[in-house]
CSV table of C-alpha atoms in Angstrom, one decimal:
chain,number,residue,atom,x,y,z
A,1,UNK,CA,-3.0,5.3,-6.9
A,2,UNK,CA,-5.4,6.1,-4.0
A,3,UNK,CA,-8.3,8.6,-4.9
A,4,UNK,CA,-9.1,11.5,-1.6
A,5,UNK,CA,-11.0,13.4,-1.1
A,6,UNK,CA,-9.9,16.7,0.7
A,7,UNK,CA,-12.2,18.5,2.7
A,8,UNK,CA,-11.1,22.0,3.9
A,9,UNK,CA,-14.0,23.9,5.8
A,10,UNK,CA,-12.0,27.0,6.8
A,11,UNK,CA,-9.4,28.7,4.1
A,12,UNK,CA,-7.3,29.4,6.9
A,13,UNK,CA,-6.0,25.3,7.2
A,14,UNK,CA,-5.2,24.0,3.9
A,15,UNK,CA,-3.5,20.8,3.6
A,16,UNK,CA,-0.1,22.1,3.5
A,17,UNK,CA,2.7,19.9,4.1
A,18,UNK,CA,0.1,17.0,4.8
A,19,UNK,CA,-0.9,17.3,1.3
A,20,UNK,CA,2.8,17.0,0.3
A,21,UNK,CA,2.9,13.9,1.7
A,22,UNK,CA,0.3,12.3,0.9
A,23,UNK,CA,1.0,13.4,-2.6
A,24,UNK,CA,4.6,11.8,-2.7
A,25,UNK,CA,2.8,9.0,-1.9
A,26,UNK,CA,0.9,8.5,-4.4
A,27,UNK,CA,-2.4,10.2,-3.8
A,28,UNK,CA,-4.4,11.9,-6.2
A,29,UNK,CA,-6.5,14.9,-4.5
A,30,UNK,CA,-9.3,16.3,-4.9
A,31,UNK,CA,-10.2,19.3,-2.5
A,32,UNK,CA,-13.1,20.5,-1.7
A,33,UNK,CA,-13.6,23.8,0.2
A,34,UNK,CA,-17.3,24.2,1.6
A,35,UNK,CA,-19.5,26.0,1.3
A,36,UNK,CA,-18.0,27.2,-2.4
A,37,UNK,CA,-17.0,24.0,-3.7
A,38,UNK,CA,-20.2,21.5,-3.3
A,39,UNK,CA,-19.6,18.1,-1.7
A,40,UNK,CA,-20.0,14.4,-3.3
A,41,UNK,CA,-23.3,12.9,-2.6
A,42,UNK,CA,-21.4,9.6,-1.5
A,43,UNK,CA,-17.9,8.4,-1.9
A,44,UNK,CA,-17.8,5.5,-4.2
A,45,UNK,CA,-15.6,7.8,-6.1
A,46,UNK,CA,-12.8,8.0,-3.6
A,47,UNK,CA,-10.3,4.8,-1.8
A,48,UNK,CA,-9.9,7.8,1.4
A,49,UNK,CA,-11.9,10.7,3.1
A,50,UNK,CA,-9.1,13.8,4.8
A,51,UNK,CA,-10.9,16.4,6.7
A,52,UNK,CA,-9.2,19.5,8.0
A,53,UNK,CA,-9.6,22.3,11.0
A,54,UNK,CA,-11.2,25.3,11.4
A,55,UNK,CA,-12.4,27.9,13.4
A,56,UNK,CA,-16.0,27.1,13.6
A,57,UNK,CA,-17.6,24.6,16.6
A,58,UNK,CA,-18.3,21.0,15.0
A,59,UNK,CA,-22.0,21.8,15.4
A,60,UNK,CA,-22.2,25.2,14.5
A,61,UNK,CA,-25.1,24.6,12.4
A,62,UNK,CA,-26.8,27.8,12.3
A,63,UNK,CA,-23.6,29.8,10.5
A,64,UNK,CA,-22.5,27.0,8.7
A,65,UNK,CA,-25.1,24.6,7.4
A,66,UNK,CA,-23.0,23.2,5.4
A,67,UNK,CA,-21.4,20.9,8.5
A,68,UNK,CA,-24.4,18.5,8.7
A,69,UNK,CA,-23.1,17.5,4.9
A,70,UNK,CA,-19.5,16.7,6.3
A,71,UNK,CA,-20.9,15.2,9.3
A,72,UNK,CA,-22.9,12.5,7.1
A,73,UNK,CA,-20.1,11.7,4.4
A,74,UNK,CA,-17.8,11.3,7.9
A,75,UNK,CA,-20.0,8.9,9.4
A,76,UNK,CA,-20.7,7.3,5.8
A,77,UNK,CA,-16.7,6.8,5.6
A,78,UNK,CA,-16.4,5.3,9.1
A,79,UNK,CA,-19.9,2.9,8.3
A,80,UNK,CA,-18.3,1.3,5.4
A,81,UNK,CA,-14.8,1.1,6.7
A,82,UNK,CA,-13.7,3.8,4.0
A,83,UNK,CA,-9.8,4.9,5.1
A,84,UNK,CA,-10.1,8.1,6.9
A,85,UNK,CA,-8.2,11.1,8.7
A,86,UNK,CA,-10.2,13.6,10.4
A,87,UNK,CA,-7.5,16.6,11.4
A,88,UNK,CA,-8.8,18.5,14.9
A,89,UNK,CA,-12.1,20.0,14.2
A,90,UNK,CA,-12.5,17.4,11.7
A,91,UNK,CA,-11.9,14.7,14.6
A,92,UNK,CA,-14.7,16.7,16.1
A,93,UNK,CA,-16.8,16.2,13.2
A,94,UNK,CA,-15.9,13.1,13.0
A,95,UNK,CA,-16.8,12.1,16.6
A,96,UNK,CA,-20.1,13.7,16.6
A,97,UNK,CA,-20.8,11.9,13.3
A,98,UNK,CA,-20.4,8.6,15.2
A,99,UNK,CA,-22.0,9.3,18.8
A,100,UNK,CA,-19.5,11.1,20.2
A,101,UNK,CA,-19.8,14.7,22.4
A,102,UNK,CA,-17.7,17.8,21.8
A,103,UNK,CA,-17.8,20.6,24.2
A,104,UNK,CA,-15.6,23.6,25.0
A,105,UNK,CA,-12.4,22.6,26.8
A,106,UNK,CA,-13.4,23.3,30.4
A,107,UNK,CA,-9.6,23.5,31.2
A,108,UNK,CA,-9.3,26.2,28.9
A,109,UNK,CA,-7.8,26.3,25.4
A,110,UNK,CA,-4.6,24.2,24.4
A,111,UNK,CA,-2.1,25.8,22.2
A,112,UNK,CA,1.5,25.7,20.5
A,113,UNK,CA,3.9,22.4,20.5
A,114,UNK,CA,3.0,19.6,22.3
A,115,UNK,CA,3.4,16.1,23.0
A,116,UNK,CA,1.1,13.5,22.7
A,117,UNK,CA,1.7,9.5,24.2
A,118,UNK,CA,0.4,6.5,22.9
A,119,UNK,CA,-2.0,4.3,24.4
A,120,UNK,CA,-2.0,0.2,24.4
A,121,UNK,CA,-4.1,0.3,21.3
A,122,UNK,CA,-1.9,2.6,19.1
A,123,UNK,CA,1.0,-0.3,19.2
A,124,UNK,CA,-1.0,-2.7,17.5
A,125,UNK,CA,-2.7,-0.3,14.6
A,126,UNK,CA,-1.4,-0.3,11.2
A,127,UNK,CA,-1.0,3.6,10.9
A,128,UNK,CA,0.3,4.3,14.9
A,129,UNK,CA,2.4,1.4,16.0
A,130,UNK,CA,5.0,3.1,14.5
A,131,UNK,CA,5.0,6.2,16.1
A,132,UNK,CA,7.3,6.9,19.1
A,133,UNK,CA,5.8,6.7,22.9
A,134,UNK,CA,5.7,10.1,22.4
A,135,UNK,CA,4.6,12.6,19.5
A,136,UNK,CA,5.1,15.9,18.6
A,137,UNK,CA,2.0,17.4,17.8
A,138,UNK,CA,0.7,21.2,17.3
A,139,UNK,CA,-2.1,22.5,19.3
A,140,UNK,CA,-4.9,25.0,19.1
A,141,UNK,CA,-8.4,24.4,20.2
A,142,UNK,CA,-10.6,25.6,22.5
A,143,UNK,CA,-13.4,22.5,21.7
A,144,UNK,CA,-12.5,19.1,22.6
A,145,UNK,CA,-13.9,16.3,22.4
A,146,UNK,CA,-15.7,15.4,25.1
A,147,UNK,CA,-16.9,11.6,24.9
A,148,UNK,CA,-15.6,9.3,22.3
A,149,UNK,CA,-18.1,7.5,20.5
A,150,UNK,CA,-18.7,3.8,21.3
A,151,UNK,CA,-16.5,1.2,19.8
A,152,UNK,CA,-13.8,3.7,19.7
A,153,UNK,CA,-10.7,3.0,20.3
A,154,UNK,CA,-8.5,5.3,22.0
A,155,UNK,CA,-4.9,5.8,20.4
A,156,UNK,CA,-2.7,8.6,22.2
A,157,UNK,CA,-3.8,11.0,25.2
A,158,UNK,CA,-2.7,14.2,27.0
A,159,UNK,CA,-2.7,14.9,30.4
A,160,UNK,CA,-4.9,18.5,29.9
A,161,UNK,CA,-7.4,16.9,27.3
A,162,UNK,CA,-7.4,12.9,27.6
A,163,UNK,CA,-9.0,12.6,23.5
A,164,UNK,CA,-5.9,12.9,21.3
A,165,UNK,CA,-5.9,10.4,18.7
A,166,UNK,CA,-8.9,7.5,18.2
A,167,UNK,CA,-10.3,5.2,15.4
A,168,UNK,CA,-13.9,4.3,15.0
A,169,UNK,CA,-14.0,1.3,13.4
A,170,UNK,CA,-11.4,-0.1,11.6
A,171,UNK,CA,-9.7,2.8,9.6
A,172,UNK,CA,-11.4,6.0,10.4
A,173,UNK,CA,-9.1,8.2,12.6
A,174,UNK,CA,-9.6,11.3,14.2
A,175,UNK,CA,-6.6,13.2,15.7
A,176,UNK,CA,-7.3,16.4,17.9
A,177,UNK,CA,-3.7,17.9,17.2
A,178,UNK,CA,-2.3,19.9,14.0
A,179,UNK,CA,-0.1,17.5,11.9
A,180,UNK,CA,-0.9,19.7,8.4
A,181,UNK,CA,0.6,23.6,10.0
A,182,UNK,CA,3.5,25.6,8.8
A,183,UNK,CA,4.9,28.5,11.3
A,184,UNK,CA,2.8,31.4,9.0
A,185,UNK,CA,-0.4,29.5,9.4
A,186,UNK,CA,-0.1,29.2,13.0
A,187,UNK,CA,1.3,32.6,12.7
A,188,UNK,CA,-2.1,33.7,11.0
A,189,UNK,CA,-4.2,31.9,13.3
A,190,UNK,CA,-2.1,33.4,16.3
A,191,UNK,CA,-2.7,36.8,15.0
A,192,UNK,CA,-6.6,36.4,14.4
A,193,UNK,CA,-7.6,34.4,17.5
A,194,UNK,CA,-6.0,36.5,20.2
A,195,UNK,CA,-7.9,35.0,23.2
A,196,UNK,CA,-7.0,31.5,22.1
A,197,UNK,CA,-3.5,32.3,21.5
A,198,UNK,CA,-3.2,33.9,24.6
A,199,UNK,CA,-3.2,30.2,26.8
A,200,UNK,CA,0.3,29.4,25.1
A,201,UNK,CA,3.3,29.5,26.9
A,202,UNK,CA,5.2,32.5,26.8
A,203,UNK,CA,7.8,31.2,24.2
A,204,UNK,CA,5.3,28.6,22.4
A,205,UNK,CA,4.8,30.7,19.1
A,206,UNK,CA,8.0,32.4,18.5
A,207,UNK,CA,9.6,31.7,15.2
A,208,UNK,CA,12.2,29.5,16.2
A,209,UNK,CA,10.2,27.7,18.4
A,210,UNK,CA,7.4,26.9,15.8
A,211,UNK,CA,10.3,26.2,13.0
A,212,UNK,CA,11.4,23.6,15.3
A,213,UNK,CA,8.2,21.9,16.0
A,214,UNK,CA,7.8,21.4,12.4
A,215,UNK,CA,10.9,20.2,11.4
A,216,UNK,CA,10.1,17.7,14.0
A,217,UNK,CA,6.4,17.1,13.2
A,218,UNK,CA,7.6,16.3,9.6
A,219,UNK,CA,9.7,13.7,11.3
A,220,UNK,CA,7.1,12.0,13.3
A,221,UNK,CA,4.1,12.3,10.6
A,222,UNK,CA,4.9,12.2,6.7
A,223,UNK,CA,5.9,8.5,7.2
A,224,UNK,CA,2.3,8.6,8.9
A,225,UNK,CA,0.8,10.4,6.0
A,226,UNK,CA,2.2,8.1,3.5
A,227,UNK,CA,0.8,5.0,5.6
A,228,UNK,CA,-2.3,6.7,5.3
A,229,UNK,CA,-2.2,6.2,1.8
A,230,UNK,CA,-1.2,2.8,1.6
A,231,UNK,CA,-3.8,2.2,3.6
A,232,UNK,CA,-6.3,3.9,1.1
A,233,UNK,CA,-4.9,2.2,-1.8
A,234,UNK,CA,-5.2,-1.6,-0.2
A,235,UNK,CA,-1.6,-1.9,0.5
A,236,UNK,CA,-1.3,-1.6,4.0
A,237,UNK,CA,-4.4,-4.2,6.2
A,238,UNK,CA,-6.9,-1.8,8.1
A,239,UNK,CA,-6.8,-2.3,11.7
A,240,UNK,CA,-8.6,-5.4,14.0
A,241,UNK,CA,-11.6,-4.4,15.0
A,242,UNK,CA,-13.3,-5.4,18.2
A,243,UNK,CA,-16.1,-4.0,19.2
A,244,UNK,CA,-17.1,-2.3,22.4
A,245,UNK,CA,-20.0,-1.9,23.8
A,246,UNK,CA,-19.9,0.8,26.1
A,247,UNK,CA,-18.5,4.4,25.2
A,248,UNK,CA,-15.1,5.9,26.8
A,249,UNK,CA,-16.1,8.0,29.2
């Protein structure tokens, strides 16, 4: 059995299906919800890190300064190759944690179903060369990430925001998409972000439209989710690493 640990920083992106998943697996969770629930000093306790969204910025120090803790125990994971899967602002963190730059999108927010396609790298890593040329994903940012930090390599893009999918390292990945939604939480977060919501097609969030995308993201990503935890649990051979020496621009 693989031990994660769960961290949720906003109450409005719980694991959801993704913790199905993992769960079905054979993962035991243990979730923690900042700034209410403290986090671990280190993870010698844990075979896998999960990080979550939210609405905050990655660096948003000064209302939450709490992130600088997730931050460390994201770079910690990715410095001693401990199996990780940072969900959109939790890519973020996870690319700042590493050298990476997040900024707002200066294309404007990207919201609802999407697709994302894999790059060269993806077909030859242990939890992505198994995806299709082209995922289903579900958006909603406004930050993106920026620069990737060196020694990262790049596993799917979008034409809008190039930063989809990475890996730092050999197992620590960040994704910039939604894999963990069900139609009421994007429901929710349609309703309370307004502005954001606003930059999605005209059809993007209706009911039948999101209950699509999710039948379809559970398709593409539970067999994902349940590599993931192979991977935690030493079944599954982390990825070749190579290192760079320049970052992705």
């Amino acid at each position: 059995m693989a031990r994660l640990l769960a961290i949720q920083p906003d109450p409005s992106d719980p694991l959801g299906p993704l913790g199905d998943w993992l769960t079905e697996a054979g993962a035991e969770l243990d979730v923690r919800q900042p700034p209410g629930d403290q986090l671990p000093d280190g993870l010698d306790r844990y075979d896998g890190v999960v990080c979550l969204g939210g609405g905050m910025g990655a660096e948003d120090d000064r209302e939450h300064p709490w992130l600088a803790d997730v931050r460390k125990l994201l770079g910690r994971a990715a410095g001693t190759a401990t199996p990780t899967l940072a969900i959109c602002l939790g890519a973020q963190l996870l690319a700042v944690a590493t050298g990476g730059r997040v900024a707002r999108g200066s294309a404007g927010p990207e919201v609802g179903p999407a697709l994302v396609a894999k790059k060269d790298a993806a077909w030859k890593d242990p939890l992505c060369a198994d995806l299709p040329l082209m995922q289903d994903v579900l958006q909603f940012h406004q930050d993106v990430i920026e620069q990737l930090p060196g020694g990262a390599e790049l596993l799917a893009s979008a034409p809008k925001y190039p930063h989809q999918a990475f890996r730092i390292g050999r197992c620590a990945y960040g994704v910039q998409f939604h894999i963990e939604t069900t139609p009421e939480v994007v429901r929710t977060w349609a309703a309370n972000a307004p502005g954001i919501a606003a930059s999605a097609r005209e059809d993007a969030l209706t009911e039948e439209r999101l209950a699509s995308v999710h039948t379809d993201l559970e398709e593409t990503w539970r067999p994902f989710a349940h590599r993931f935890v192979r991977l935690a649990a030493g079944d599954l051979d982390p990825a070749a690493y190579h290192p760079r020496t320049l970052p992705l621009a």
